[in-house]
GROMACS .gro file of C-alpha atoms in nm:
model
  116
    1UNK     CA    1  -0.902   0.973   1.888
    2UNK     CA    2  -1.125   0.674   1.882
    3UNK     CA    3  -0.956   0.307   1.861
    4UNK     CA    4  -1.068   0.190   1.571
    5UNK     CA    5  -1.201  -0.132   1.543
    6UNK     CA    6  -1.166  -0.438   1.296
    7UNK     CA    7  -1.278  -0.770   1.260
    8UNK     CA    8  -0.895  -0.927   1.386
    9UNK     CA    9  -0.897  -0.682   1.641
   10UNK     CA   10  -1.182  -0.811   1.785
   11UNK     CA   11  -1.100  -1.178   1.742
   12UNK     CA   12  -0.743  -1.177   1.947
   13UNK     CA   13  -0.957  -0.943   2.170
   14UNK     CA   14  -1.175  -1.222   2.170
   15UNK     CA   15  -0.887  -1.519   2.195
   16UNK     CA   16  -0.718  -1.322   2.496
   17UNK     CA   17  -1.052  -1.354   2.705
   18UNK     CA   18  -1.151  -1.652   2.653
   19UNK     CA   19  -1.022  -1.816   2.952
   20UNK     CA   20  -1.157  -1.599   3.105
   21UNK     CA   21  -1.524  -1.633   2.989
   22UNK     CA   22  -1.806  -1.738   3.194
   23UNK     CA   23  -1.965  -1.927   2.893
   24UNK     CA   24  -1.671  -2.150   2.872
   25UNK     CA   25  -1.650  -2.215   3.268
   26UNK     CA   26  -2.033  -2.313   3.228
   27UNK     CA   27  -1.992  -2.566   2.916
   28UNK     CA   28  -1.651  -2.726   3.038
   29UNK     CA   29  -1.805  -2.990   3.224
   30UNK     CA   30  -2.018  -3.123   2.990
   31UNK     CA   31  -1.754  -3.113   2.697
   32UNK     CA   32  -1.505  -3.256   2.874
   33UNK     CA   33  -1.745  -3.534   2.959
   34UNK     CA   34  -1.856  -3.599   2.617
   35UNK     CA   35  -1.512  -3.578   2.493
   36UNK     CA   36  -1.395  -3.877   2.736
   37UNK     CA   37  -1.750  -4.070   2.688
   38UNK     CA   38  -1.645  -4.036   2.307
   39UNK     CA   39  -1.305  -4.116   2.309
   40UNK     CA   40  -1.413  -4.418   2.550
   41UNK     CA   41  -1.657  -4.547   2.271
   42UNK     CA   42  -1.366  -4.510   2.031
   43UNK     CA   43  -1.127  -4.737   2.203
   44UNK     CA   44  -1.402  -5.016   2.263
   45UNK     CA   45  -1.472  -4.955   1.874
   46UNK     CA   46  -1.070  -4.983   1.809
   47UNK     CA   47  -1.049  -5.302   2.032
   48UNK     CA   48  -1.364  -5.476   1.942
   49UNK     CA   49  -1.455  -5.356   1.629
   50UNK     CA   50  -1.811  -5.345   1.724
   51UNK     CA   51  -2.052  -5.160   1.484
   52UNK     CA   52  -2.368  -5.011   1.540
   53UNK     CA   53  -2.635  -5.215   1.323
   54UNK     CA   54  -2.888  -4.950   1.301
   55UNK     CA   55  -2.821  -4.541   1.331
   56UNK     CA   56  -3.224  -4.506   1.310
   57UNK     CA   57  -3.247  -4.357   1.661
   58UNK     CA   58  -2.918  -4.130   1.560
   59UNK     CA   59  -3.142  -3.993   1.292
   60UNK     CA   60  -3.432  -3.940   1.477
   61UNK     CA   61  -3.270  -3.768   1.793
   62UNK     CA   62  -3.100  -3.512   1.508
   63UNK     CA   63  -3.408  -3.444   1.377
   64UNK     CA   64  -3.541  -3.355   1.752
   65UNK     CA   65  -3.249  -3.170   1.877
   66UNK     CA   66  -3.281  -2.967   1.556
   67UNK     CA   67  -3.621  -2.920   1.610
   68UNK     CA   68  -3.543  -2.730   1.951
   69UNK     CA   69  -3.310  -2.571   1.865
   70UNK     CA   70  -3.519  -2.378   1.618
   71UNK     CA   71  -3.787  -2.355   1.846
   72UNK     CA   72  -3.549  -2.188   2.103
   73UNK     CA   73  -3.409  -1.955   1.838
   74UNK     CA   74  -3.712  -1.825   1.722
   75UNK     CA   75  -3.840  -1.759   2.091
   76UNK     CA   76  -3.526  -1.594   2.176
   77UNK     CA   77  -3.521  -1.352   1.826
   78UNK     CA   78  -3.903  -1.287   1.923
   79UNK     CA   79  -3.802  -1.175   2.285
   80UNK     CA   80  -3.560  -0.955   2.149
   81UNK     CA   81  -3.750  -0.784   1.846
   82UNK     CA   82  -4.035  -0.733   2.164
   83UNK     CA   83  -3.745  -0.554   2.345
   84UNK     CA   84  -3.627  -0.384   2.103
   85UNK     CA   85  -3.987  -0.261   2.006
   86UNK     CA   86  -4.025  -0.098   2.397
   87UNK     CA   87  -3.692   0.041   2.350
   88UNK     CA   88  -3.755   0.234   2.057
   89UNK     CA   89  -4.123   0.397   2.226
   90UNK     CA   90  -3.947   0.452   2.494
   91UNK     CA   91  -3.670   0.681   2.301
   92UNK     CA   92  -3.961   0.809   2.051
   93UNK     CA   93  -4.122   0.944   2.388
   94UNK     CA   94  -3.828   1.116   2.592
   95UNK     CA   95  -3.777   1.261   2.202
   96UNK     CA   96  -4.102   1.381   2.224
   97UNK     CA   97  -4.093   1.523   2.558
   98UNK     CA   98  -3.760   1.694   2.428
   99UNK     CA   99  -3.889   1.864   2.148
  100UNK     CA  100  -4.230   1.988   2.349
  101UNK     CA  101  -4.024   2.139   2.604
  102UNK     CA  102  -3.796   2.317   2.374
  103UNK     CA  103  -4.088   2.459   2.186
  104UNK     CA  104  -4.306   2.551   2.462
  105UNK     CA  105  -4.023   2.693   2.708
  106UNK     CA  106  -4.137   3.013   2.712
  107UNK     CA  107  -4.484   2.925   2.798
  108UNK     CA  108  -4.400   2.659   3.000
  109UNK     CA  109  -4.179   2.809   3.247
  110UNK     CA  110  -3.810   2.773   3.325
  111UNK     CA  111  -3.888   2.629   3.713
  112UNK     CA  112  -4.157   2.361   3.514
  113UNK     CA  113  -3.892   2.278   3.224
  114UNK     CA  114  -3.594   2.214   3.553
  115UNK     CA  115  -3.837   1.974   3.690
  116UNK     CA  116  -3.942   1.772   3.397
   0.00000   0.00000   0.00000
């Protein structure tokens, strides 16, 4: 019998592994870094009380980082529809070869239809 799966399943499936996970080994640097640079920032805020006159260039960095992360989106869906395109020919062909074979196995041949 099949185990079935459910969304809860999958997420302590998910929670077990993630130590584990090569994602997390590749991003932990950075967070980590981040978190410190930002908890650094929040002391000197804490201490100082030093405000930021102008979150302009905030705003216009957001506006960048979401604009590439859109761009890389789309590219990546559009690299997978293409791959998903040449995946389905290529399982409309060996469906086509299968159905040719079985019709035309007597005039074919049984040593032709072992070889294909």
């Amino acid at each position: 019998m099949h185990a079935r799966y459910t969304t809860s399943s999958l997420w302590i499936h998910s929670m077990r592994t993630l130590p584990r996970s090569s994602v997390l080994r590749g991003v932990r640097a950075p967070v980590i870094a981040s978190i410190v640079w930002a908890l650094a920032m929040a002391a000197l805020n804490a201490v100082t009380h030093f405000n930021v006159p102008c979150s302009r260039p905030h705003t216009l960095l957001s506006w960048a980082l979401a604009l590439l992360l859109v761009f890389r989106t789309n590219s990546s869906y559009n690299r997978f529809w293409e791959g998903r395109k040449i995946w389905e020919k290529l399982l409309n062909r060996c469906r086509d070869l299968v159905r040719m074979s079985t019709i035309y196995r007597g005039a074919i041949g049984l040593r032709r239809l072992r070889r294909i």
